[in-house]
mmCIF file of C-alpha atoms in Angstrom:
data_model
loop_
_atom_site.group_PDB
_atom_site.id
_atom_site.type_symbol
_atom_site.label_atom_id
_atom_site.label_comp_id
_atom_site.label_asym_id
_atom_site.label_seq_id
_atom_site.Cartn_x
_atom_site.Cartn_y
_atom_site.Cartn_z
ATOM 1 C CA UNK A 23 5.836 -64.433 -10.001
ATOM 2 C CA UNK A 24 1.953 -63.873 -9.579
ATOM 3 C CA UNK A 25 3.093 -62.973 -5.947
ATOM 4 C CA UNK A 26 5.608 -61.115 -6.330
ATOM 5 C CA UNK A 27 3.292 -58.798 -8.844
ATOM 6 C CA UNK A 28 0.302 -58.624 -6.161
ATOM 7 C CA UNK A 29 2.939 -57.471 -3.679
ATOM 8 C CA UNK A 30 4.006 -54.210 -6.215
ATOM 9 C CA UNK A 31 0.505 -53.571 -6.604
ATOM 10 C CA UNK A 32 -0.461 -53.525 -3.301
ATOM 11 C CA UNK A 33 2.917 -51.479 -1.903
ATOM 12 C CA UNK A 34 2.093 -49.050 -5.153
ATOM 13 C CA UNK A 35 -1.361 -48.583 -3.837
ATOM 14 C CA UNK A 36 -0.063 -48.390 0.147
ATOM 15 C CA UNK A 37 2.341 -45.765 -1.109
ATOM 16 C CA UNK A 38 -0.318 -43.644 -2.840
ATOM 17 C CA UNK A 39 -2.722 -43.482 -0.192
ATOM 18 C CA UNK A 40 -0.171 -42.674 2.404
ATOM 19 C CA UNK A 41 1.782 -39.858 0.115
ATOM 20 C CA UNK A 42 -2.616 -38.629 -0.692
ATOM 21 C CA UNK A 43 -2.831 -38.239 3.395
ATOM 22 C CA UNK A 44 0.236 -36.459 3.718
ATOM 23 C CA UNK A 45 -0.836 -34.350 0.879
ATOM 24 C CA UNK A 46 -3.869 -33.767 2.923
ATOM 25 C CA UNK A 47 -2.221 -32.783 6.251
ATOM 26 C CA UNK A 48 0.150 -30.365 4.763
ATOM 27 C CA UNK A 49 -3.146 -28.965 3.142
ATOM 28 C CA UNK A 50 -4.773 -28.466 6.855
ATOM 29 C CA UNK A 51 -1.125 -27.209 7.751
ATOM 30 C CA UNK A 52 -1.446 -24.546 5.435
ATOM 31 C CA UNK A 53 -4.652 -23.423 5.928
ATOM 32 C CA UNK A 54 -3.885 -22.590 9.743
ATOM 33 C CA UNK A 55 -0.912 -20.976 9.148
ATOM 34 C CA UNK A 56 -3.222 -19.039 7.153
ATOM 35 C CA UNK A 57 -5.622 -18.377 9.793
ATOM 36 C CA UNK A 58 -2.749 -18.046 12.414
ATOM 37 C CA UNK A 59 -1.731 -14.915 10.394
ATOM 38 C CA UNK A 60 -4.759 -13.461 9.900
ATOM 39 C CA UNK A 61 -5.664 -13.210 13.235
ATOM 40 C CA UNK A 62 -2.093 -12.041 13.902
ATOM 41 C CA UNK A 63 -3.212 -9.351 11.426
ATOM 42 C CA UNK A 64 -6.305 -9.138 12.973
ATOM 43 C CA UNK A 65 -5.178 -7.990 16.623
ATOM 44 C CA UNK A 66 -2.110 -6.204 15.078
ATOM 45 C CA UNK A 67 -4.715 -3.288 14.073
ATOM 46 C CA UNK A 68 -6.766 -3.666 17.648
ATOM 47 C CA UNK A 69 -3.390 -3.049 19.451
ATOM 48 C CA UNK A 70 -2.547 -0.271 17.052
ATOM 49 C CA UNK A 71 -5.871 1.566 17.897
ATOM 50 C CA UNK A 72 -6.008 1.015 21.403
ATOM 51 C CA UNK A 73 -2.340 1.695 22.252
ATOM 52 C CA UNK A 74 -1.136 4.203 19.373
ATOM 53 C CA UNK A 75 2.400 2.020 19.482
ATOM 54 C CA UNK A 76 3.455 -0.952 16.894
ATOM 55 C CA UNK A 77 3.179 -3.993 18.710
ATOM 56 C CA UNK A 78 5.842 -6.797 19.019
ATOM 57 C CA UNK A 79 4.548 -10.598 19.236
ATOM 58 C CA UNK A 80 5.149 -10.600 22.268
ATOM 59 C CA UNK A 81 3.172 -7.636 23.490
ATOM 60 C CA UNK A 82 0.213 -9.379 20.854
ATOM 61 C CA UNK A 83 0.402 -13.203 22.876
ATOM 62 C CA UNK A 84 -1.891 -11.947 25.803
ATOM 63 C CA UNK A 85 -5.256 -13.020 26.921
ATOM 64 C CA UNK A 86 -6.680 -9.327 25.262
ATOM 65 C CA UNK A 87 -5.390 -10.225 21.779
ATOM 66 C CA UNK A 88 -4.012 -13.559 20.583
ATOM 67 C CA UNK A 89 -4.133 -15.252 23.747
ATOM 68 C CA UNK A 90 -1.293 -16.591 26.177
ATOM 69 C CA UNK A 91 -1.195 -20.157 24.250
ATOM 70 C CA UNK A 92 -1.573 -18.779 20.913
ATOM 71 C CA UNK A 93 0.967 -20.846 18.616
ATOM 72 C CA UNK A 94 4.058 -20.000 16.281
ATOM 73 C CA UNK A 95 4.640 -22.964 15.465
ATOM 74 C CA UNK A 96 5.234 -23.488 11.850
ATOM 75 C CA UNK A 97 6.234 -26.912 10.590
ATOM 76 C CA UNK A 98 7.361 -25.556 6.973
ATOM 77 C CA UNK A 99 9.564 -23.176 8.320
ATOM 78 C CA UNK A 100 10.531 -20.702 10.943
ATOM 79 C CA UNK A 101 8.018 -20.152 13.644
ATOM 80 C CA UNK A 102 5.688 -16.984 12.695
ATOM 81 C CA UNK A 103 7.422 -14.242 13.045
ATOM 82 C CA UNK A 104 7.533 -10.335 12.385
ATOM 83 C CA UNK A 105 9.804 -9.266 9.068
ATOM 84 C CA UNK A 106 9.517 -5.440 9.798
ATOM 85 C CA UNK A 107 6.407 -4.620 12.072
ATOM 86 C CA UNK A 108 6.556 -0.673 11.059
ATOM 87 C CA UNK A 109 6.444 -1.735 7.555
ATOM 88 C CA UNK A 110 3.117 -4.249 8.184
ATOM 89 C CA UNK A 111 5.597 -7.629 7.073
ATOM 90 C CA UNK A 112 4.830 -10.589 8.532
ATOM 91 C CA UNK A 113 8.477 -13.552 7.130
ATOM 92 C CA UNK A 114 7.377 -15.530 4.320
ATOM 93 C CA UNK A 115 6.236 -18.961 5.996
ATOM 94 C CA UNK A 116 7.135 -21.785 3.457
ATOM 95 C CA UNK A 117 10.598 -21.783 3.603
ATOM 96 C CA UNK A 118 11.439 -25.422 3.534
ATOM 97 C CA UNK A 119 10.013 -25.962 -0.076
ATOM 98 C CA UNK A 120 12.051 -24.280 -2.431
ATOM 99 C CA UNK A 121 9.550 -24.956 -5.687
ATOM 100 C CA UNK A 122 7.192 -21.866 -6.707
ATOM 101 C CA UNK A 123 4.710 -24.425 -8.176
ATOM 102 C CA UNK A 124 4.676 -26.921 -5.404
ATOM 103 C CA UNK A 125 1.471 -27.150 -4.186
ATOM 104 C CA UNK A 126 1.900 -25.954 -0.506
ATOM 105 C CA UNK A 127 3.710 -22.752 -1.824
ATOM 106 C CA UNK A 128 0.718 -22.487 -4.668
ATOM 107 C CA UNK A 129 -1.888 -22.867 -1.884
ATOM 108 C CA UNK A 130 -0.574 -20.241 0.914
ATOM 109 C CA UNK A 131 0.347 -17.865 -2.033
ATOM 110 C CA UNK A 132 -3.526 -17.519 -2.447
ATOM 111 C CA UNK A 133 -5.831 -14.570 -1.686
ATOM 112 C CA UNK A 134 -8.612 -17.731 -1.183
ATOM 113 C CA UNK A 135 -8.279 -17.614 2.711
ATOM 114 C CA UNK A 136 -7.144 -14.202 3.286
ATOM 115 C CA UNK A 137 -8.414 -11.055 4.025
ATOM 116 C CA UNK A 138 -5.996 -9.373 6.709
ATOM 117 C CA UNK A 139 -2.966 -10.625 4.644
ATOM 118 C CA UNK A 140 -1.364 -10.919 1.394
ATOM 119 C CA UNK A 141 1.830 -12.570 -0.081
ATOM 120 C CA UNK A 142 4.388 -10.877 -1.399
ATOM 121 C CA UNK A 143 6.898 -12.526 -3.379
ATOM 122 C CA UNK A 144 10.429 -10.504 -4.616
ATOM 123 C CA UNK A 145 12.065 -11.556 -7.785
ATOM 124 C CA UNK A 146 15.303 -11.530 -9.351
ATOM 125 C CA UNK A 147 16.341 -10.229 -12.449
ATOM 126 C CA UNK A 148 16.077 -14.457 -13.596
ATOM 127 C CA UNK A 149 12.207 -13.580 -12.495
ATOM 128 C CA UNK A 150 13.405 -16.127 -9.718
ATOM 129 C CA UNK A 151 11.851 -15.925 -6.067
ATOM 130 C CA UNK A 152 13.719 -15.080 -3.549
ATOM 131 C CA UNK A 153 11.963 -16.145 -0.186
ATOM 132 C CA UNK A 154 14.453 -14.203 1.929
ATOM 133 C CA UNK A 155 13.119 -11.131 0.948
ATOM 134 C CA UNK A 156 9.847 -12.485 0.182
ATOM 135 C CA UNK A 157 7.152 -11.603 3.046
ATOM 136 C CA UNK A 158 3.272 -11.298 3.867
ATOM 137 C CA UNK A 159 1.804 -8.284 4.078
ATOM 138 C CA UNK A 160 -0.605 -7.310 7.104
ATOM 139 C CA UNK A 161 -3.494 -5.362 5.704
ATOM 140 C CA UNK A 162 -4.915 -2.709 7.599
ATOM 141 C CA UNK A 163 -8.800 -2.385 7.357
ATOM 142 C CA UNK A 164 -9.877 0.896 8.935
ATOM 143 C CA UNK A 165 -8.888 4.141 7.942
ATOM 144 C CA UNK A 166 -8.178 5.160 11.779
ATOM 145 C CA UNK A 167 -5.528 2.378 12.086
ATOM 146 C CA UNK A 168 -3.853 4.114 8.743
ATOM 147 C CA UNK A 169 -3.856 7.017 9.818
ATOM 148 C CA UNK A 170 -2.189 6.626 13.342
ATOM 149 C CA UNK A 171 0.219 4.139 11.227
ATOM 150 C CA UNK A 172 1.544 6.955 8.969
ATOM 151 C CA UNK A 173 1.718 9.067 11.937
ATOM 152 C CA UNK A 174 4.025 6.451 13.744
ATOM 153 C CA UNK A 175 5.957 5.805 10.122
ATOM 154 C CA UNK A 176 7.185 9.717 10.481
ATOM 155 C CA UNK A 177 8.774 8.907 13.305
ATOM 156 C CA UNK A 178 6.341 10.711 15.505
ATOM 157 C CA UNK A 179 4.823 8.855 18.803
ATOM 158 C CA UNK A 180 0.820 9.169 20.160
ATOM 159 C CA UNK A 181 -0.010 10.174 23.223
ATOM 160 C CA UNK A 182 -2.733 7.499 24.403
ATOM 161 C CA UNK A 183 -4.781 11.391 25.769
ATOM 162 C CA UNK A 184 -4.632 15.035 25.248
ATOM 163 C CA UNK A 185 -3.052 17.783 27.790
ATOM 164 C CA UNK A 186 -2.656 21.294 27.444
ATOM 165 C CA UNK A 187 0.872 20.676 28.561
ATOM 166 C CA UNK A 188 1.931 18.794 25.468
ATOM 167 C CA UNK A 189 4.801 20.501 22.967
ATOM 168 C CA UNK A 190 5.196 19.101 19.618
ATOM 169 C CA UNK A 191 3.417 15.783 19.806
ATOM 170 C CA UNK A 192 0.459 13.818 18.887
ATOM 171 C CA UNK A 193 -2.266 12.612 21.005
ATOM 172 C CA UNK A 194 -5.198 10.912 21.055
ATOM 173 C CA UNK A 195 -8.290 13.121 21.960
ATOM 174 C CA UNK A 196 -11.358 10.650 20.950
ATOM 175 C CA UNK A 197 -12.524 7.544 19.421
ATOM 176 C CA UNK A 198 -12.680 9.570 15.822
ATOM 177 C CA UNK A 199 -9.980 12.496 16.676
ATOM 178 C CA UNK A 200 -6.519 13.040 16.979
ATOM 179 C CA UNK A 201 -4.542 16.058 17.984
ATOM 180 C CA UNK A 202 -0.963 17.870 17.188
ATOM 181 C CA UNK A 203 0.263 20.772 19.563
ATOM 182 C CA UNK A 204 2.540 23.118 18.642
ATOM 183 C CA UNK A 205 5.620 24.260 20.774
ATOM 184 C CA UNK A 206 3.455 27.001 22.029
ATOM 185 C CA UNK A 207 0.645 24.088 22.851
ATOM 186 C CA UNK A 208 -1.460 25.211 20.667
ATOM 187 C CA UNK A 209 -3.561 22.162 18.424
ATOM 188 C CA UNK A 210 -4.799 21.435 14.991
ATOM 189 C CA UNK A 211 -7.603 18.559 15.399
ATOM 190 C CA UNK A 212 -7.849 15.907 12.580
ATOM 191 C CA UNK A 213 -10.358 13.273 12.041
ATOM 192 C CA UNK A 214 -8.640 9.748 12.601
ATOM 193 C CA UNK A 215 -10.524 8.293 9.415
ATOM 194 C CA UNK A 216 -9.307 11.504 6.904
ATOM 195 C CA UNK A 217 -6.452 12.980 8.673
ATOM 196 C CA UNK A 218 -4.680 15.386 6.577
ATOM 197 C CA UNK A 219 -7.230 14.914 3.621
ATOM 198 C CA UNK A 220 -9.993 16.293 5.907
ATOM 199 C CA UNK A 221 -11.814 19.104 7.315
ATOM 200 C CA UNK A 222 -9.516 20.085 10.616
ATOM 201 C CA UNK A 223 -10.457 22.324 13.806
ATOM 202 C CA UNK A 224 -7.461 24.338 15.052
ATOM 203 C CA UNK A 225 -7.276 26.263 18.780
ATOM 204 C CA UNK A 226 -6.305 29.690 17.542
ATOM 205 C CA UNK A 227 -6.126 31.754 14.426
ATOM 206 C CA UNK A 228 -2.486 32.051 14.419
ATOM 207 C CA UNK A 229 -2.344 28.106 13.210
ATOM 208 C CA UNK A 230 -3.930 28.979 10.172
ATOM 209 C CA UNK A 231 -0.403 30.199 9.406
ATOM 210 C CA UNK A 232 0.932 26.418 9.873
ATOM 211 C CA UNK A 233 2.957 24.545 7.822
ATOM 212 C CA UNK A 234 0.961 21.607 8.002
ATOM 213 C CA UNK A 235 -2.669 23.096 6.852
ATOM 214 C CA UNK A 236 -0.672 23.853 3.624
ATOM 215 C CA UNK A 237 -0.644 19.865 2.713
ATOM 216 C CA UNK A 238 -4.521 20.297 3.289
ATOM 217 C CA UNK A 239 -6.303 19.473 -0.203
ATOM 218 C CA UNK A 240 -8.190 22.729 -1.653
ATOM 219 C CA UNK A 241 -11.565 22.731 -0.675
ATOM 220 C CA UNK A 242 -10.685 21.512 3.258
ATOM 221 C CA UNK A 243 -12.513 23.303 5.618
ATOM 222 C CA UNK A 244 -10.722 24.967 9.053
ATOM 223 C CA UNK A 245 -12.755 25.199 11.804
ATOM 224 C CA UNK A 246 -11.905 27.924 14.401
ATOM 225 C CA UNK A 247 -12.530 26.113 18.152
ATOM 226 C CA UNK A 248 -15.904 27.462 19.060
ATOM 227 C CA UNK A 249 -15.508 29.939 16.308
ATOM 228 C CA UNK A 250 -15.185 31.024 12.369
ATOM 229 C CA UNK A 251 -15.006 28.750 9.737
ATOM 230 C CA UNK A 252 -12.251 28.963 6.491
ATOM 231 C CA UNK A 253 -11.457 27.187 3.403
ATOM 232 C CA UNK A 254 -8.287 26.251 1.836
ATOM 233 C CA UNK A 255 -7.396 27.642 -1.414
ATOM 234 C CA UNK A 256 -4.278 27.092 -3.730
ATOM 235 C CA UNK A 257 -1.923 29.528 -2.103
ATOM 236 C CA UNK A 258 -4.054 30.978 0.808
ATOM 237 C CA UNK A 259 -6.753 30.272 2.850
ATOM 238 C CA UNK A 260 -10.168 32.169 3.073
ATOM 239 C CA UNK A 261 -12.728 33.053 6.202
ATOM 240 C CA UNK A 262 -15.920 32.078 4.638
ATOM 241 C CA UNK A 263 -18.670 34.156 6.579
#
């Protein structure tokens, strides 16, 4: 009987430290899916700013950005994946556990390793998750990668440079600006970093009749090229000498 009781004890305790080392994997599992989608996140913005175009993985898994080996492997789920690139939604990784407060879903739920992503978790009306629709969110750090990704939102392209030949399109002139032409080719220039919440310079005065410097906050400056200088105003805008 003695033996038989030393035997429990000892499978007990065999059992415990193999389920604690499990528990500890799926702990380092976690964290670099973590990591695997912040740099995902990371190189999604570089891409953005150097090409003006929303990437696919794909088009991210080269030697400039994640690297040619870079893994998707995820062993809770479906490899890494885009959700809807445009929209900055990376699929919600822990789809083989089903329980909100298990301890893998707890732990990559957490801001504690991210900076470049966040979880996002949809309910149902039974405040219920539902990890279909449930995602992680890439977050953009600079204000120039915002910018170019509202632009590309509108349904507008970028130009990756600036010609005098361009009709109704965006381009890229600089590291800090950004250009529109007209049908006529003629250009409002906005700061990458404020965009349409900043000071502009446009190519001619007859732009100052333009739709878009109405969505210009009051107070915006409008630069003439190599000329005058105005000010927007509630319903007009003014030449300030």
């Amino acid at each position: 009987m003695k033996i038989l009781i030393v035997l429990f004890l000892f499978s007990s305790i065999l059992f415990a430290q193999q389920s604690q080392i499990i528990r500890q994997q799926n702990v380092l599992f976690i964290q670099k899916i973590i990591e695997s989608e912040e740099k995902i996140a990371r190189n999604f913005e570089k891409y953005l700013l150097e090409n003006f175009t929303i990437p696919t993985m794909a088009e991210l898994k080269v030697n400039e950005y994640l690297g040619e080996n870079f893994s998707l492997d995820n062993r809770f789920g479906s490899d890494l994946a885009f959700k809807n690139s445009l929209n900055l939604q990376l699929t919600y990784a822990i789809t083989s556990e089903k329980d909100a407060n298990d301890y893998k879903n707890l732990l990559y739920n957490r801001d504690l390793y991210r900076e470049n992503t966040v979880v996002y978790l949809e309910k149902n009306s039974s405040n219920e998750i539902n990890y279909t629709n449930s995602y992680t969110e890439i977050l953009l750090q600079s204000n120039e990668a915002k910018t170019i990704l509202e632009i590309l939102k509108s349904g507008n392209s970028i130009e990756s440079s600036c010609t005098d030949t361009l009709i109704n399109k965006y381009c890229n002139q600089n590291q800090s600006a950004i250009r529109w032409y007209n049908s006529s080719s003629q250009w409002i220039e906005y700061n990458k970093e404020g965009f349409d919440k900043a000071s502009v310079t446009i190519s001619t005065t007859s732009l100052l009749l333009d739709s878009r410097l109405s969505v210009l906050p009051i107070g915006t400056y409008i630069y003439l090229n190599n000329g005058s200088q105005y000010v927007k105003l509630k319903d007009s805008i003014l030449k300030v000498d």
